PDB file of C-alpha atoms in Angstrom:
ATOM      1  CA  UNK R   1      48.544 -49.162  -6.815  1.00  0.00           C
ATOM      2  CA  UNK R   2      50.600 -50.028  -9.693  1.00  0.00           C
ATOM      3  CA  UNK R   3      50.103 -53.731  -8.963  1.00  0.00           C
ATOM      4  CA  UNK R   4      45.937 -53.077  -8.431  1.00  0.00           C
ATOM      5  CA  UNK R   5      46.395 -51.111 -11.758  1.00  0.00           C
ATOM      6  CA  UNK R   6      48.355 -53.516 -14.104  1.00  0.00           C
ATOM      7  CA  UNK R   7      46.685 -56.848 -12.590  1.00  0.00           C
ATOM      8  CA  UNK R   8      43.150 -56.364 -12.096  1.00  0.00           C
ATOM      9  CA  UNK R   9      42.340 -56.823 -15.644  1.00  0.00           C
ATOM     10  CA  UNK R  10      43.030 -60.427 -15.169  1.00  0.00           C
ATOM     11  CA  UNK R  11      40.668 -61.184 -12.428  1.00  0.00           C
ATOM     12  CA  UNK R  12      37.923 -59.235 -14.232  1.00  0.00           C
ATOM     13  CA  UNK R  13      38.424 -61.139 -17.345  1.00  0.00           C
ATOM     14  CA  UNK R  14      38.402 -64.473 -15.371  1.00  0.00           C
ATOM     15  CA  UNK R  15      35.716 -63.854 -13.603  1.00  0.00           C
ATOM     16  CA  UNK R  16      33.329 -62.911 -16.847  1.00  0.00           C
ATOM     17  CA  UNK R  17      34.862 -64.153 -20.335  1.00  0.00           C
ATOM     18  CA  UNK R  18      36.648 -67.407 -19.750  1.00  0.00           C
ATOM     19  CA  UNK R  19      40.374 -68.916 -19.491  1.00  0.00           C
ATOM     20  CA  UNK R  20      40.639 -67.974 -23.315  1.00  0.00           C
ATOM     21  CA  UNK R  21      40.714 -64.294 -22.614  1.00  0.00           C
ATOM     22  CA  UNK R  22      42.925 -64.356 -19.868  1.00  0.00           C
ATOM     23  CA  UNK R  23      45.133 -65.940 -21.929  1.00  0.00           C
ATOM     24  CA  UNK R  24      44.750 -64.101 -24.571  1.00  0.00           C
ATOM     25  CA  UNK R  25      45.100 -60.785 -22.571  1.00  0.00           C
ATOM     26  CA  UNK R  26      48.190 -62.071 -20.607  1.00  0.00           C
ATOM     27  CA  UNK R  27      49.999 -62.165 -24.077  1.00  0.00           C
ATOM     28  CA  UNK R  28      49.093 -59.296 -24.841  1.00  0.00           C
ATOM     29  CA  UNK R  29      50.220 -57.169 -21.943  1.00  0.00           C
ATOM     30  CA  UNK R  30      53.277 -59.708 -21.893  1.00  0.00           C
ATOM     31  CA  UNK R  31      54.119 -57.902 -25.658  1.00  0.00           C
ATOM     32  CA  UNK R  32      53.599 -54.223 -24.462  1.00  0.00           C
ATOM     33  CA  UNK R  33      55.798 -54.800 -21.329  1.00  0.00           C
ATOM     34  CA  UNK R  34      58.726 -55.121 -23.899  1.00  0.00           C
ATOM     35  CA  UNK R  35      57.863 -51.603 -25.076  1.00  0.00           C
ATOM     36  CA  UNK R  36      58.307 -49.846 -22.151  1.00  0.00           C
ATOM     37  CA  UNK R  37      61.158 -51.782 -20.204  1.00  0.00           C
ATOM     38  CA  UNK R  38      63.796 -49.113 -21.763  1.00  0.00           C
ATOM     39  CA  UNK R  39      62.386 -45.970 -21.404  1.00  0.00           C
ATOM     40  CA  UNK R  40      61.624 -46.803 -17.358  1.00  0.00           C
ATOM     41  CA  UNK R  41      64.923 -48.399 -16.793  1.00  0.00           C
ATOM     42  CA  UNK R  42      66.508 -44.868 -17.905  1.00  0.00           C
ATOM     43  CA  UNK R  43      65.031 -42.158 -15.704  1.00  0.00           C
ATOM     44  CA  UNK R  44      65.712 -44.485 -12.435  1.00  0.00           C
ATOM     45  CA  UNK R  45      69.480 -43.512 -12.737  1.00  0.00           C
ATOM     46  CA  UNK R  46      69.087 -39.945 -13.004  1.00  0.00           C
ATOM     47  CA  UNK R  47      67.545 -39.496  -9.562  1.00  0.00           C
ATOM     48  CA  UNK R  48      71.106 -38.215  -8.052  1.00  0.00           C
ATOM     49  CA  UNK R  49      71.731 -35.545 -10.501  1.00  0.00           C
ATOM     50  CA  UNK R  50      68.078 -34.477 -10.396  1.00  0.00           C
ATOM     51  CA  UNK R  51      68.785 -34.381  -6.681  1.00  0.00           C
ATOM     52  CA  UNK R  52      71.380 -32.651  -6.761  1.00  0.00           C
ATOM     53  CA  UNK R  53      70.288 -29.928  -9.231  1.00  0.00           C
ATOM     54  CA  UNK R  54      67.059 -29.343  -7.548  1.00  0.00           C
ATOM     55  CA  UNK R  55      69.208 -28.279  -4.446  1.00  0.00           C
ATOM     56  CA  UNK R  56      70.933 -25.724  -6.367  1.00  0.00           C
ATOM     57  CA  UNK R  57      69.575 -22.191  -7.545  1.00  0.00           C
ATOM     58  CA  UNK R  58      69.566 -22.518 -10.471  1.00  0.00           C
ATOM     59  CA  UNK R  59      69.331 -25.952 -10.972  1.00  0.00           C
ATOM     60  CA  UNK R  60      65.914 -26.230 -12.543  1.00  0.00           C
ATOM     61  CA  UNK R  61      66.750 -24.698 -16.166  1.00  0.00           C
ATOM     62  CA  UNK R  62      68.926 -27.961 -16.413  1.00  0.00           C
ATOM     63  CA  UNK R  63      66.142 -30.129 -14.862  1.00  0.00           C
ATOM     64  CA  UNK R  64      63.634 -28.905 -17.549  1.00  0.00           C
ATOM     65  CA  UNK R  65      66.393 -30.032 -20.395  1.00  0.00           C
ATOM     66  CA  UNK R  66      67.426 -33.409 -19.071  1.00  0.00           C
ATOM     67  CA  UNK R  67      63.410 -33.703 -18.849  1.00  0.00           C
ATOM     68  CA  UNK R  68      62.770 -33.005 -22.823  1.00  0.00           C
ATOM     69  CA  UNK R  69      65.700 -34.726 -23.744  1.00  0.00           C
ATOM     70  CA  UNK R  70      65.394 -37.693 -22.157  1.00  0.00           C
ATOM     71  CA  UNK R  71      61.943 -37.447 -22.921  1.00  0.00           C
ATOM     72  CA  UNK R  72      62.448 -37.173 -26.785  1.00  0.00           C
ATOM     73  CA  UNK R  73      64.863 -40.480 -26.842  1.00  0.00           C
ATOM     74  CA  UNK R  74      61.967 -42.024 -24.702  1.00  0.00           C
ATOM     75  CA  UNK R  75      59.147 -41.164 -27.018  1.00  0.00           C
ATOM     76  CA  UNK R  76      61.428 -42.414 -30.142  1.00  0.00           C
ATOM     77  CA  UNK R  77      61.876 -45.594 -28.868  1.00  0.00           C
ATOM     78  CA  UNK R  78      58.369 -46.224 -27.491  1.00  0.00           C
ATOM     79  CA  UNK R  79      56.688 -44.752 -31.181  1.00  0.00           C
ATOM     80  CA  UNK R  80      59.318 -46.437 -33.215  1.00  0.00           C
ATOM     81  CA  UNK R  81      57.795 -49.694 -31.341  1.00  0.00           C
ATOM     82  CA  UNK R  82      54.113 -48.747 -31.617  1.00  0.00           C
ATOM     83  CA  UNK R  83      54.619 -47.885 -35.450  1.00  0.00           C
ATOM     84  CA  UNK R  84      56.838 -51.514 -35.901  1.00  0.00           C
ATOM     85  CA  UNK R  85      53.985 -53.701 -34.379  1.00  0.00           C
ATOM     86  CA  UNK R  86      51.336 -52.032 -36.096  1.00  0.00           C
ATOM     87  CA  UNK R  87      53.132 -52.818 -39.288  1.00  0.00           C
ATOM     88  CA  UNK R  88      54.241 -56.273 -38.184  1.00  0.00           C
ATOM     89  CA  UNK R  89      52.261 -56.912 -35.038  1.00  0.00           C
ATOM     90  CA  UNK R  90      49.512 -59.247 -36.220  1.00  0.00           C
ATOM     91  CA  UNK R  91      51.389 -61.606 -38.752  1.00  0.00           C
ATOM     92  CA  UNK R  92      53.926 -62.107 -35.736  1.00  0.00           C
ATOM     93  CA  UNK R  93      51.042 -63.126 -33.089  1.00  0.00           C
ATOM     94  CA  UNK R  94      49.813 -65.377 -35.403  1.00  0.00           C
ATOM     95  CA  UNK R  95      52.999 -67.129 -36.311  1.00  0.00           C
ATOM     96  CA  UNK R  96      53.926 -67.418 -32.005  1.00  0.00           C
ATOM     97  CA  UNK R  97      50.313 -67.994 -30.727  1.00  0.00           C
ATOM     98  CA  UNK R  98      48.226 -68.835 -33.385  1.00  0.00           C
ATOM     99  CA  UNK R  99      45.112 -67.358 -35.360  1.00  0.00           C
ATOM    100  CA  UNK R 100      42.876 -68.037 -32.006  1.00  0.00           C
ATOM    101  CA  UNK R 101      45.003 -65.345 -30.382  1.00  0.00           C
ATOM    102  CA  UNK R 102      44.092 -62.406 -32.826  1.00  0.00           C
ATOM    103  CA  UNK R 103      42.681 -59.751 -30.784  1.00  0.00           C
ATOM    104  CA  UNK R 104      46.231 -59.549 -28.853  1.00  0.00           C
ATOM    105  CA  UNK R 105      47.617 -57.424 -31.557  1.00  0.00           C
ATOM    106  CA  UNK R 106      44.195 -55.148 -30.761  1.00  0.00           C
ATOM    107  CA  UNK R 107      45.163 -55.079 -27.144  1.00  0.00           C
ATOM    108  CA  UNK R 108      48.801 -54.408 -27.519  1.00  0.00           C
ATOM    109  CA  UNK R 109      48.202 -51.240 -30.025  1.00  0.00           C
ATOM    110  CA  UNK R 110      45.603 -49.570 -27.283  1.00  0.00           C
ATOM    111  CA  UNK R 111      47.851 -50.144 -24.222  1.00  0.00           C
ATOM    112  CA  UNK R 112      50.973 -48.845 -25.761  1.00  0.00           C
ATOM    113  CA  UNK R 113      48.623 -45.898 -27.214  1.00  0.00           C
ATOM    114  CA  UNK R 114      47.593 -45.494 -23.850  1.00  0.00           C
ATOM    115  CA  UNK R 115      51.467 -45.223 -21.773  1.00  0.00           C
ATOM    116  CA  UNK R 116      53.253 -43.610 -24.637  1.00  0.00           C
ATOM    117  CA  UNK R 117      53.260 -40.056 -22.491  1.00  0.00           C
ATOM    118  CA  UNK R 118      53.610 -41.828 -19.270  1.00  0.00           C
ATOM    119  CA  UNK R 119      56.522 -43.505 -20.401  1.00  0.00           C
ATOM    120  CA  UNK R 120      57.925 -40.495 -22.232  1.00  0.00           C
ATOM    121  CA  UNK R 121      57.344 -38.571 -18.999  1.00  0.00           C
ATOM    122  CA  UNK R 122      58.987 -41.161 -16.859  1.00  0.00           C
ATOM    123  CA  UNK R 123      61.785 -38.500 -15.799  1.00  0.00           C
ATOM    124  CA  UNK R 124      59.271 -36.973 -13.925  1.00  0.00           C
ATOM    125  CA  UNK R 125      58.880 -39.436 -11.630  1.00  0.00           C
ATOM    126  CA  UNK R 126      62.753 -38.998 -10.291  1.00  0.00           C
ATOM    127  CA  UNK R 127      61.722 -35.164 -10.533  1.00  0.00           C
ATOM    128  CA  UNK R 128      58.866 -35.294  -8.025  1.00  0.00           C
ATOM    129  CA  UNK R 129      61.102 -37.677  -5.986  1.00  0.00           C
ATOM    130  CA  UNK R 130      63.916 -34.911  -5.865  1.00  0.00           C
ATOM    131  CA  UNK R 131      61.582 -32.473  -5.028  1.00  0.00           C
ATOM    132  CA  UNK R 132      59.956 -34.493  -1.982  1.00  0.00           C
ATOM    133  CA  UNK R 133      56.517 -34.026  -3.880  1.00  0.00           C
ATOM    134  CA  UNK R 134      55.566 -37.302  -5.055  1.00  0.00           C
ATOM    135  CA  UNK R 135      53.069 -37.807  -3.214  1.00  0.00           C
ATOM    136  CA  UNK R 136      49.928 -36.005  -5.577  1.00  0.00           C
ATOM    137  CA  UNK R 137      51.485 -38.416  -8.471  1.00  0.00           C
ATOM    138  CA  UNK R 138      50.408 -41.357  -5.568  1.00  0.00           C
ATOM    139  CA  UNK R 139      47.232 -39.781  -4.864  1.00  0.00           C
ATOM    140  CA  UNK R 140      46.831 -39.880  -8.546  1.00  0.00           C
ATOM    141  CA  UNK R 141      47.307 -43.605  -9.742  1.00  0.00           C
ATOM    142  CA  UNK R 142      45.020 -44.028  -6.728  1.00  0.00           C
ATOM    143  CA  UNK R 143      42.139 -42.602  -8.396  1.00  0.00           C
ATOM    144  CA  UNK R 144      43.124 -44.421 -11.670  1.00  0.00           C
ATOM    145  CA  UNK R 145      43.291 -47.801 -10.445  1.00  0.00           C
ATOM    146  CA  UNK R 146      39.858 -47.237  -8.529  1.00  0.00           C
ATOM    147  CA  UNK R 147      38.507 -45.897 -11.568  1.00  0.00           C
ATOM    148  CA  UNK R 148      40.164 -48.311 -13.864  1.00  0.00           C
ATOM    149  CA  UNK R 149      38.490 -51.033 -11.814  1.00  0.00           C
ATOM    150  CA  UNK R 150      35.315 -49.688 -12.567  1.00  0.00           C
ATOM    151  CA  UNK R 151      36.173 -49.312 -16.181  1.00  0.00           C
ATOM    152  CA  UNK R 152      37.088 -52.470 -16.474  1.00  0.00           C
ATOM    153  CA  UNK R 153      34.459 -54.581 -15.082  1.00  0.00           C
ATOM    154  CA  UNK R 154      31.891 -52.318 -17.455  1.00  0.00           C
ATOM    155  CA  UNK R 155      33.852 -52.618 -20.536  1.00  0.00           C
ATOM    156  CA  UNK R 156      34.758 -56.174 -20.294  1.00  0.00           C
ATOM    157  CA  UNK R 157      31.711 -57.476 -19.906  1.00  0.00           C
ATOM    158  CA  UNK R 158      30.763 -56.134 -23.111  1.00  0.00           C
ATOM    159  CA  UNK R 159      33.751 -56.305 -25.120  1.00  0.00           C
ATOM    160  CA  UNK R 160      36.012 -58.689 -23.317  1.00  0.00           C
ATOM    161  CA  UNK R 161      39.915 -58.343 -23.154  1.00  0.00           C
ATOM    162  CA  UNK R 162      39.917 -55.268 -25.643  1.00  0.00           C
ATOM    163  CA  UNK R 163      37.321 -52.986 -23.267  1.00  0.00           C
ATOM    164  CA  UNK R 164      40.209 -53.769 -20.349  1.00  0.00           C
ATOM    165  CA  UNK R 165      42.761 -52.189 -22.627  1.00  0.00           C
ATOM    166  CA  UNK R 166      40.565 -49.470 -23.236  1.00  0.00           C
ATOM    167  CA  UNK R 167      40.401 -49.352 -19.374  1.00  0.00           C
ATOM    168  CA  UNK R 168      43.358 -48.911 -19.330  1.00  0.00           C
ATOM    169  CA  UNK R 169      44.145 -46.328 -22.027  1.00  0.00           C
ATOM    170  CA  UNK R 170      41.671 -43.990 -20.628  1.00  0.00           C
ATOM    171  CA  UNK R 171      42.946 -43.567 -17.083  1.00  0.00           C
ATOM    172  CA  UNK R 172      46.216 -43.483 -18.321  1.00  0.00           C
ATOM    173  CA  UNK R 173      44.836 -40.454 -20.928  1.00  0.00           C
ATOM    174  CA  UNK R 174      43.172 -38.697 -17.588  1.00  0.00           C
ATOM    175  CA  UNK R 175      46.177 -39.575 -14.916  1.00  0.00           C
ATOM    176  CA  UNK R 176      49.097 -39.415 -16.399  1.00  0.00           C
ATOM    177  CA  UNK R 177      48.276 -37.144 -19.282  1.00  0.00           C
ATOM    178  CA  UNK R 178      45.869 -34.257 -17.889  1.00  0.00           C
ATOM    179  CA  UNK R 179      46.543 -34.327 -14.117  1.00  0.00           C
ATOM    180  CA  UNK R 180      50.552 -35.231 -13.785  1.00  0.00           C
ATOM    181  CA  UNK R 181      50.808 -32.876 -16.781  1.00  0.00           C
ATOM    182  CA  UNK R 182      48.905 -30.124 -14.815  1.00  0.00           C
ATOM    183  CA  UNK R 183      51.309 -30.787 -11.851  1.00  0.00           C
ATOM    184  CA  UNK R 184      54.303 -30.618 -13.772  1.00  0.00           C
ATOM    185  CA  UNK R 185      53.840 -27.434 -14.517  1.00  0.00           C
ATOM    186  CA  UNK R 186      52.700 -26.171 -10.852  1.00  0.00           C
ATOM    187  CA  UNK R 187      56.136 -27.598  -9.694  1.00  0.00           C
ATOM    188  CA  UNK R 188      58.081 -25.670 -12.757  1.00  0.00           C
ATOM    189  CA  UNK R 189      58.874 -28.379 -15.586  1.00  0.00           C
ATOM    190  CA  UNK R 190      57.970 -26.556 -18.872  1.00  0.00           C
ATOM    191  CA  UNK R 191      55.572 -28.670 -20.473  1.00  0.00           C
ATOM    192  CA  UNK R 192      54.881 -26.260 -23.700  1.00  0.00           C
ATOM    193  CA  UNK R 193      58.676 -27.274 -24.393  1.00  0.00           C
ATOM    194  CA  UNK R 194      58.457 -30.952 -24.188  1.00  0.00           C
ATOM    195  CA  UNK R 195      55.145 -30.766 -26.141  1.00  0.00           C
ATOM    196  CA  UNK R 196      56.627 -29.145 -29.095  1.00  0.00           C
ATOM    197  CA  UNK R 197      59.446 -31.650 -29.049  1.00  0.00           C
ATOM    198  CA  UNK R 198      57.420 -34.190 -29.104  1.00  0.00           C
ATOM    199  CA  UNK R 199      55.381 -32.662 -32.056  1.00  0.00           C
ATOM    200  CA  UNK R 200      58.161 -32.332 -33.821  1.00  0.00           C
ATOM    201  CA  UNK R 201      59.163 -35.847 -33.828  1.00  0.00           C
ATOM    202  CA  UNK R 202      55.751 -37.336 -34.575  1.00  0.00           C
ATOM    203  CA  UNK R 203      55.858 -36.587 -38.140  1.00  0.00           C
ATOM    204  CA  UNK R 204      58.689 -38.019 -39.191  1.00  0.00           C
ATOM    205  CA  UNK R 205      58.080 -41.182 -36.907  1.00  0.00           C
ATOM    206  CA  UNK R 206      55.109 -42.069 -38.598  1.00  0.00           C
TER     207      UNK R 206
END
Protein backbone atom coordinates (compact mmCIF):
# COMPACT_ATOMS: atom_id res chain seq x y z
CA UNK A 1 0.00 0.00 0.00
CA UNK A 2 2.74 2.25 0.83
CA UNK A 3 4.34 1.59 -2.56
CA UNK A 4 0.58 2.14 -4.45
CA UNK A 5 0.51 5.28 -2.17
CA UNK A 6 3.95 7.01 -2.71
CA UNK A 7 4.25 5.90 -6.56
CA UNK A 8 1.09 6.31 -8.23
CA UNK A 9 1.48 9.94 -8.61
CA UNK A 10 4.01 9.24 -11.21
CA UNK A 11 2.01 7.16 -13.52
CA UNK A 12 -0.89 9.63 -13.26
CA UNK A 13 1.28 12.48 -14.12
CA UNK A 14 2.78 10.51 -17.10
CA UNK A 15 -0.07 9.48 -18.35
CA UNK A 16 -1.80 13.24 -18.51
CA UNK A 17 0.88 16.21 -18.20
CA UNK A 18 4.05 15.12 -19.92
CA UNK A 19 7.79 13.91 -19.07
CA UNK A 20 8.28 17.56 -17.65
CA UNK A 21 6.05 16.94 -14.71
CA UNK A 22 7.23 13.73 -13.86
CA UNK A 23 10.32 15.14 -13.63
CA UNK A 24 9.52 17.83 -12.01
CA UNK A 25 7.44 15.87 -9.37
CA UNK A 26 10.19 13.17 -8.92
CA UNK A 27 12.41 16.08 -7.53
CA UNK A 28 10.20 17.10 -5.61
CA UNK A 29 9.23 14.06 -3.61
CA UNK A 30 13.09 13.19 -3.95
CA UNK A 31 13.51 16.66 -1.52
CA UNK A 32 10.71 15.71 1.03
CA UNK A 33 12.10 12.12 1.40
CA UNK A 34 15.14 13.86 3.13
CA UNK A 35 12.67 15.29 5.65
CA UNK A 36 11.37 12.39 6.96
CA UNK A 37 14.31 9.75 6.75
CA UNK A 38 15.17 10.65 10.61
CA UNK A 39 12.16 10.72 12.33
CA UNK A 40 11.17 6.98 10.69
CA UNK A 41 14.57 5.57 11.19
CA UNK A 42 14.00 6.32 15.11
CA UNK A 43 10.79 4.62 16.19
CA UNK A 44 11.97 1.24 14.26
CA UNK A 45 14.43 0.60 17.23
CA UNK A 46 12.11 1.03 19.94
CA UNK A 47 9.89 -1.90 18.99
CA UNK A 48 11.62 -4.23 21.85
CA UNK A 49 11.09 -1.96 24.70
CA UNK A 50 7.58 -1.12 23.48
CA UNK A 51 7.28 -4.90 23.48
CA UNK A 52 8.33 -5.43 26.37
CA UNK A 53 6.42 -2.71 28.28
CA UNK A 54 3.18 -3.52 26.71
CA UNK A 55 3.58 -7.04 28.40
CA UNK A 56 3.87 -5.56 31.70
CA UNK A 57 1.00 -4.01 33.96
CA UNK A 58 1.82 -1.18 34.07
CA UNK A 59 3.73 -0.71 31.20
CA UNK A 60 1.55 1.66 29.24
CA UNK A 61 2.10 4.99 31.43
CA UNK A 62 5.76 4.62 30.04
CA UNK A 63 4.49 3.77 26.50
CA UNK A 64 2.39 7.03 26.42
CA UNK A 65 5.83 9.07 27.44
CA UNK A 66 8.31 7.46 25.10
CA UNK A 67 5.28 8.24 22.56
CA UNK A 68 5.23 12.26 23.28
CA UNK A 69 8.73 12.39 23.66
CA UNK A 70 9.87 10.87 20.86
CA UNK A 71 7.19 12.47 19.21
CA UNK A 72 8.25 16.09 20.22
CA UNK A 73 12.08 15.48 18.90
CA UNK A 74 10.25 14.10 15.73
CA UNK A 75 8.03 17.06 15.13
CA UNK A 76 11.22 19.49 15.81
CA UNK A 77 13.15 18.08 13.31
CA UNK A 78 10.46 17.61 10.63
CA UNK A 79 9.08 21.63 11.35
CA UNK A 80 12.56 22.91 11.74
CA UNK A 81 12.86 21.41 7.98
CA UNK A 82 9.48 22.62 6.70
CA UNK A 83 10.20 26.22 8.18
CA UNK A 84 14.14 26.03 6.55
CA UNK A 85 12.85 25.22 2.95
CA UNK A 86 10.17 27.58 3.03
CA UNK A 87 12.72 30.21 3.82
CA UNK A 88 15.36 28.79 1.50
CA UNK A 89 13.50 26.23 -0.55
CA UNK A 90 12.95 28.01 -3.86
CA UNK A 91 16.34 29.94 -4.38
CA UNK A 92 17.98 26.38 -3.74
CA UNK A 93 15.73 24.52 -6.55
CA UNK A 94 16.57 27.02 -8.78
CA UNK A 95 20.29 27.06 -8.28
CA UNK A 96 20.26 22.66 -8.55
CA UNK A 97 17.48 22.31 -11.23
CA UNK A 98 16.90 25.39 -12.75
CA UNK A 99 14.02 28.12 -13.06
CA UNK A 100 11.94 25.41 -15.31
CA UNK A 101 11.70 23.37 -12.13
CA UNK A 102 9.80 26.02 -9.94
CA UNK A 103 6.71 24.45 -8.84
CA UNK A 104 8.97 21.70 -6.91
CA UNK A 105 9.40 24.01 -4.05
CA UNK A 106 5.22 24.14 -4.24
CA UNK A 107 5.16 20.40 -4.10
CA UNK A 108 7.71 19.87 -1.45
CA UNK A 109 5.94 22.51 1.12
CA UNK A 110 2.34 20.54 0.65
CA UNK A 111 3.78 17.00 1.06
CA UNK A 112 5.81 17.74 4.08
CA UNK A 113 2.56 19.79 5.34
CA UNK A 114 0.79 16.80 4.65
CA UNK A 115 3.23 13.83 6.80
CA UNK A 116 4.31 16.18 9.49
CA UNK A 117 1.79 14.18 12.11
CA UNK A 118 2.40 10.94 10.45
CA UNK A 119 5.90 11.27 10.88
CA UNK A 120 5.65 12.75 14.36
CA UNK A 121 3.38 9.81 15.18
CA UNK A 122 5.72 7.27 13.73
CA UNK A 123 6.14 5.60 17.34
CA UNK A 124 2.87 4.45 16.92
CA UNK A 125 3.50 2.27 14.39
CA UNK A 126 6.00 0.01 16.77
CA UNK A 127 3.02 0.59 19.34
CA UNK A 128 0.31 -1.13 17.29
CA UNK A 129 3.01 -3.71 16.35
CA UNK A 130 3.59 -4.48 20.18
CA UNK A 131 0.16 -4.65 20.74
CA UNK A 132 -0.60 -7.23 17.78
CA UNK A 133 -3.16 -4.53 16.46
CA UNK A 134 -1.76 -3.22 13.40
CA UNK A 135 -3.82 -4.39 11.34
CA UNK A 136 -6.82 -1.27 11.33
CA UNK A 137 -3.58 1.09 10.63
CA UNK A 138 -3.34 -1.51 7.25
CA UNK A 139 -6.90 -1.37 6.64
CA UNK A 140 -6.36 2.30 6.81
CA UNK A 141 -3.57 3.26 4.20
CA UNK A 142 -5.77 0.90 2.17
CA UNK A 143 -8.50 3.27 1.91
CA UNK A 144 -5.96 6.15 1.41
CA UNK A 145 -4.13 4.86 -1.40
CA UNK A 146 -7.57 3.87 -3.13
CA UNK A 147 -8.75 7.18 -2.42
CA UNK A 148 -5.55 8.94 -3.14
CA UNK A 149 -5.73 7.32 -6.57
CA UNK A 150 -8.84 8.87 -7.18
CA UNK A 151 -7.61 12.16 -5.92
CA UNK A 152 -4.99 12.15 -7.93
CA UNK A 153 -6.13 11.42 -11.32
CA UNK A 154 -8.95 14.41 -10.63
CA UNK A 155 -6.57 16.89 -9.36
CA UNK A 156 -3.84 16.36 -11.77
CA UNK A 157 -5.56 16.72 -14.61
CA UNK A 158 -6.40 20.08 -13.64
CA UNK A 159 -3.52 21.28 -11.83
CA UNK A 160 -0.75 18.92 -12.72
CA UNK A 161 2.08 17.79 -10.25
CA UNK A 162 0.83 20.26 -7.42
CA UNK A 163 -3.04 18.66 -7.34
CA UNK A 164 -0.95 15.09 -6.72
CA UNK A 165 0.63 16.69 -3.70
CA UNK A 166 -2.55 17.89 -2.65
CA UNK A 167 -3.58 14.19 -3.14
CA UNK A 168 -1.52 13.42 -1.12
CA UNK A 169 -1.82 15.88 1.78
CA UNK A 170 -5.42 15.20 2.10
CA UNK A 171 -5.43 11.46 2.71
CA UNK A 172 -2.65 11.84 4.79
CA UNK A 173 -4.93 14.77 6.81
CA UNK A 174 -7.97 11.99 6.87
CA UNK A 175 -5.68 8.63 7.51
CA UNK A 176 -3.16 9.34 9.48
CA UNK A 177 -4.50 12.38 11.24
CA UNK A 178 -8.37 11.69 12.05
CA UNK A 179 -8.61 7.87 11.88
CA UNK A 180 -5.01 6.53 13.38
CA UNK A 181 -5.53 9.41 15.82
CA UNK A 182 -9.05 8.04 16.73
CA UNK A 183 -7.42 4.56 17.17
CA UNK A 184 -4.75 5.67 19.25
CA UNK A 185 -6.80 6.57 21.68
CA UNK A 186 -9.22 3.34 21.59
CA UNK A 187 -5.94 1.33 22.22
CA UNK A 188 -4.88 3.85 25.29
CA UNK A 189 -2.07 6.33 23.90
CA UNK A 190 -3.13 9.77 25.30
CA UNK A 191 -3.44 11.88 22.42
CA UNK A 192 -4.69 15.23 24.41
CA UNK A 193 -0.97 14.93 25.83
CA UNK A 194 0.95 14.71 22.68
CA UNK A 195 -1.34 17.43 21.21
CA UNK A 196 -0.48 19.95 23.75
CA UNK A 197 3.18 19.15 23.30
CA UNK A 198 3.07 19.66 20.10
CA UNK A 199 1.22 23.06 20.57
CA UNK A 200 3.59 24.08 22.64
CA UNK A 201 6.42 23.76 20.35
CA UNK A 202 4.77 25.31 17.30
CA UNK A 203 5.19 28.75 18.43
CA UNK A 204 8.47 29.02 19.00
CA UNK A 205 9.33 26.90 15.79
CA UNK A 206 7.88 29.26 13.60
Amino acid sequence: MDQIYWRIGYLILGAISGTVAVASYSIAMQISSFAIFLPTAMHGVFLPKLSALIASKTGLIEVNNIFCKLGRLQYMFIMCCLVGFILLGKTFITLWVGDSYASCYLVVIIVVFGYILDVSQNVGISILQAMNKHAFRAYVYLGMSILNVILSIILGKKYGEIGCAISIAICLFLGSGLMINWYYNKVGINIKIFFTNILKLSFPLL
